[in-house]
Amino acid sequence: VPPSPTARPQGTSRENSVPVGMAAVIQTKEARFQIQVLGVNRDAAATLKAYNPFNSPPAQGNKQIIIRVKFTAIQQSTDVITVGSQRYRLVGSSNRVFSPSFAVLRDELRGELFAGGSIEGEVPFEIPAAEENLSLIYDATDTTGVRYYFALP
């Protein structure tokens, strides 16, 4: 009898994304933490302008979105975990990967946490207006060799 294929852990592929409303527990060499997508503003241009009048409007043919994320430190070997938007990416129907855009936010995902601490914040993106089937990526390839995918509502 041939061995059955090993199932990939939830969230470690686009086809097996973490479902909307669910959290993923991620283990790296330095820490164990949990990430959950709390919400998405898929038409965030007016919101970003309200946050700061100097935030740029989207380029012609693009749209701005804001993804709200919760990050919880479960355990770490260092004093603190530094949290920010630099590890997040977005992918959609074009199969292009998008990095966070620059914008002044009311509640940016940024801070430092000890074990047991949580932080919520926003990650902004500018993407083509026709982009669909979006998934948020947490890129941990430098520490785990894995990217984690979150289905977006």
mmCIF file of C-alpha atoms in Angstrom:
data_model
loop_
_atom_site.group_PDB
_atom_site.id
_atom_site.type_symbol
_atom_site.label_atom_id
_atom_site.label_comp_id
_atom_site.label_asym_id
_atom_site.label_seq_id
_atom_site.Cartn_x
_atom_site.Cartn_y
_atom_site.Cartn_z
ATOM 1 C CA VAL A 1 0.000 0.000 0.000
ATOM 2 C CA PRO A 2 1.534 3.330 -1.006
ATOM 3 C CA PRO A 3 1.878 5.855 1.801
ATOM 4 C CA SER A 4 -0.756 8.557 1.856
ATOM 5 C CA PRO A 5 0.502 12.043 1.034
ATOM 6 C CA THR A 6 1.173 14.255 4.009
ATOM 7 C CA ALA A 7 -1.307 17.091 4.207
ATOM 8 C CA ARG A 8 0.256 20.531 4.259
ATOM 9 C CA PRO A 9 -0.594 22.546 7.369
ATOM 10 C CA GLN A 10 -3.469 24.975 6.920
ATOM 11 C CA GLY A 11 -2.317 28.299 5.537
ATOM 12 C CA THR A 12 0.905 27.099 3.947
ATOM 13 C CA SER A 13 -0.429 27.273 0.385
ATOM 14 C CA ARG A 14 -2.853 29.465 -1.551
ATOM 15 C CA GLU A 15 -5.079 26.453 -2.109
ATOM 16 C CA ASN A 16 -5.198 25.777 1.642
ATOM 17 C CA SER A 17 -5.434 29.338 3.003
ATOM 18 C CA VAL A 18 -6.362 30.094 6.585
ATOM 19 C CA PRO A 19 -10.154 30.600 6.414
ATOM 20 C CA VAL A 20 -11.745 33.987 7.049
ATOM 21 C CA GLY A 21 -12.011 34.644 10.786
ATOM 22 C CA MET A 22 -9.551 31.917 11.755
ATOM 23 C CA ALA A 23 -6.032 32.404 13.114
ATOM 24 C CA ALA A 24 -2.765 30.679 12.192
ATOM 25 C CA VAL A 25 -0.130 29.729 14.752
ATOM 26 C CA ILE A 26 3.350 30.212 13.317
ATOM 27 C CA GLN A 27 6.527 28.757 14.807
ATOM 28 C CA THR A 28 9.916 30.224 13.912
ATOM 29 C CA LYS A 29 13.350 29.617 15.459
ATOM 30 C CA GLU A 30 12.894 32.626 17.720
ATOM 31 C CA ALA A 31 9.186 32.741 18.478
ATOM 32 C CA ARG A 32 5.719 31.251 18.358
ATOM 33 C CA PHE A 33 2.895 33.637 17.482
ATOM 34 C CA GLN A 34 -0.619 33.838 16.105
ATOM 35 C CA ILE A 35 -1.922 35.968 13.228
ATOM 36 C CA GLN A 36 -5.557 36.646 12.369
ATOM 37 C CA VAL A 37 -7.134 38.862 9.702
ATOM 38 C CA LEU A 38 -9.847 40.932 11.410
ATOM 39 C CA GLY A 39 -11.225 42.810 8.419
ATOM 40 C CA VAL A 40 -10.675 44.391 5.016
ATOM 41 C CA ASN A 41 -11.588 47.792 3.619
ATOM 42 C CA ARG A 42 -11.575 47.110 -0.139
ATOM 43 C CA ASP A 43 -12.203 50.743 -1.102
ATOM 44 C CA ALA A 44 -9.915 52.640 1.262
ATOM 45 C CA ALA A 45 -9.027 55.757 -0.774
ATOM 46 C CA ALA A 46 -11.447 58.025 1.136
ATOM 47 C CA THR A 47 -10.419 56.475 4.461
ATOM 48 C CA LEU A 48 -6.737 57.073 3.743
ATOM 49 C CA LYS A 49 -7.441 60.667 2.685
ATOM 50 C CA ALA A 50 -9.394 61.185 5.939
ATOM 51 C CA TYR A 51 -6.472 59.772 7.944
ATOM 52 C CA ASN A 52 -4.095 62.294 6.383
ATOM 53 C CA PRO A 53 -4.786 64.756 3.539
ATOM 54 C CA PHE A 54 -1.246 64.176 2.247
ATOM 55 C CA ASN A 55 -1.876 60.456 1.590
ATOM 56 C CA SER A 56 -1.753 59.983 -2.188
ATOM 57 C CA PRO A 57 -4.827 58.821 -4.129
ATOM 58 C CA PRO A 58 -4.468 55.545 -6.039
ATOM 59 C CA ALA A 59 -2.901 55.664 -9.489
ATOM 60 C CA GLN A 60 -5.249 55.492 -12.484
ATOM 61 C CA GLY A 61 -6.693 51.959 -12.697
ATOM 62 C CA ASN A 62 -5.702 51.048 -9.140
ATOM 63 C CA LYS A 63 -7.496 50.829 -5.785
ATOM 64 C CA GLN A 64 -6.297 51.110 -2.219
ATOM 65 C CA ILE A 65 -7.213 48.576 0.428
ATOM 66 C CA ILE A 66 -6.507 48.321 4.148
ATOM 67 C CA ILE A 67 -6.264 44.976 5.924
ATOM 68 C CA ARG A 68 -6.699 44.872 9.712
ATOM 69 C CA VAL A 69 -4.538 42.234 11.404
ATOM 70 C CA LYS A 70 -4.180 40.931 14.962
ATOM 71 C CA PHE A 71 -0.762 39.619 16.012
ATOM 72 C CA THR A 72 -0.347 37.752 19.326
ATOM 73 C CA ALA A 73 3.027 36.713 20.778
ATOM 74 C CA ILE A 74 2.728 33.272 22.354
ATOM 75 C CA GLN A 75 6.357 32.563 23.246
ATOM 76 C CA GLN A 76 9.799 33.803 22.238
ATOM 77 C CA SER A 77 13.462 33.183 22.971
ATOM 78 C CA THR A 78 14.379 36.864 22.687
ATOM 79 C CA ASP A 79 13.204 39.674 24.958
ATOM 80 C CA VAL A 80 10.566 41.008 22.551
ATOM 81 C CA ILE A 81 9.041 40.362 19.139
ATOM 82 C CA THR A 82 9.079 43.348 16.809
ATOM 83 C CA VAL A 83 5.863 43.545 14.789
ATOM 84 C CA GLY A 84 5.395 45.514 11.575
ATOM 85 C CA SER A 85 3.957 45.381 8.074
ATOM 86 C CA GLN A 86 7.235 44.514 6.310
ATOM 87 C CA ARG A 87 6.536 40.742 6.200
ATOM 88 C CA TYR A 88 3.048 41.070 4.679
ATOM 89 C CA ARG A 89 2.263 40.745 0.967
ATOM 90 C CA LEU A 90 -0.911 40.449 -1.091
ATOM 91 C CA VAL A 91 -1.619 38.144 -4.033
ATOM 92 C CA GLY A 92 -4.689 37.863 -6.230
ATOM 93 C CA SER A 93 -6.036 36.720 -9.565
ATOM 94 C CA SER A 94 -3.116 38.110 -11.605
ATOM 95 C CA ASN A 95 -0.653 35.999 -9.558
ATOM 96 C CA ARG A 96 1.428 39.121 -8.918
ATOM 97 C CA VAL A 97 2.680 39.687 -5.382
ATOM 98 C CA PHE A 98 2.177 43.185 -3.956
ATOM 99 C CA SER A 99 4.097 44.782 -1.074
ATOM 100 C CA PRO A 100 2.449 47.167 1.386
ATOM 101 C CA SER A 101 2.113 50.727 0.133
ATOM 102 C CA PHE A 102 3.213 53.827 1.994
ATOM 103 C CA ALA A 103 0.458 55.709 3.788
ATOM 104 C CA VAL A 104 -0.021 57.548 7.042
ATOM 105 C CA LEU A 105 -2.410 55.339 9.010
ATOM 106 C CA ARG A 106 -4.511 55.920 12.099
ATOM 107 C CA ASP A 107 -3.575 52.506 13.498
ATOM 108 C CA GLU A 108 -0.484 51.094 11.797
ATOM 109 C CA LEU A 109 0.498 47.492 12.594
ATOM 110 C CA ARG A 110 3.677 48.270 14.519
ATOM 111 C CA GLY A 111 5.074 47.603 17.967
ATOM 112 C CA GLU A 112 6.994 45.289 20.244
ATOM 113 C CA LEU A 113 5.480 42.461 22.282
ATOM 114 C CA PHE A 114 6.444 40.167 25.121
ATOM 115 C CA ALA A 115 4.895 36.692 25.320
ATOM 116 C CA GLY A 116 1.146 36.982 25.895
ATOM 117 C CA GLY A 117 0.906 40.441 24.310
ATOM 118 C CA SER A 118 -1.297 41.300 21.332
ATOM 119 C CA ILE A 119 -1.444 44.160 18.890
ATOM 120 C CA GLU A 120 -3.958 45.058 16.187
ATOM 121 C CA GLY A 121 -3.257 47.318 13.266
ATOM 122 C CA GLU A 122 -3.675 48.170 9.619
ATOM 123 C CA VAL A 123 -1.607 47.203 6.562
ATOM 124 C CA PRO A 124 -2.258 49.264 3.380
ATOM 125 C CA PHE A 125 -1.920 48.098 -0.222
ATOM 126 C CA GLU A 126 -2.416 49.631 -3.653
ATOM 127 C CA ILE A 127 -3.352 47.093 -6.312
ATOM 128 C CA PRO A 128 -4.957 47.041 -9.773
ATOM 129 C CA ALA A 129 -8.714 47.664 -9.502
ATOM 130 C CA ALA A 130 -9.486 44.418 -11.370
ATOM 131 C CA GLU A 131 -7.527 42.262 -8.891
ATOM 132 C CA GLU A 132 -9.788 39.592 -7.322
ATOM 133 C CA ASN A 133 -9.504 36.488 -5.111
ATOM 134 C CA LEU A 134 -7.122 38.204 -2.716
ATOM 135 C CA SER A 135 -5.010 36.416 -0.116
ATOM 136 C CA LEU A 136 -2.832 38.075 2.493
ATOM 137 C CA ILE A 137 0.622 36.515 2.793
ATOM 138 C CA TYR A 138 2.785 36.503 5.916
ATOM 139 C CA ASP A 139 6.285 35.849 4.583
ATOM 140 C CA ALA A 140 8.336 33.829 7.086
ATOM 141 C CA THR A 141 10.600 32.237 4.452
ATOM 142 C CA ASP A 142 13.765 33.597 6.055
ATOM 143 C CA THR A 143 13.041 31.855 9.386
ATOM 144 C CA THR A 144 10.775 28.912 8.500
ATOM 145 C CA GLY A 145 11.017 28.511 4.732
ATOM 146 C CA VAL A 146 7.239 28.974 4.570
ATOM 147 C CA ARG A 147 4.759 31.636 3.530
ATOM 148 C CA TYR A 148 1.375 31.678 5.278
ATOM 149 C CA TYR A 149 -1.766 32.559 3.285
ATOM 150 C CA PHE A 150 -4.951 34.071 4.693
ATOM 151 C CA ALA A 151 -8.224 34.140 2.731
ATOM 152 C CA LEU A 152 -9.756 37.622 2.746
ATOM 153 C CA PRO A 153 -13.473 38.331 3.274
#
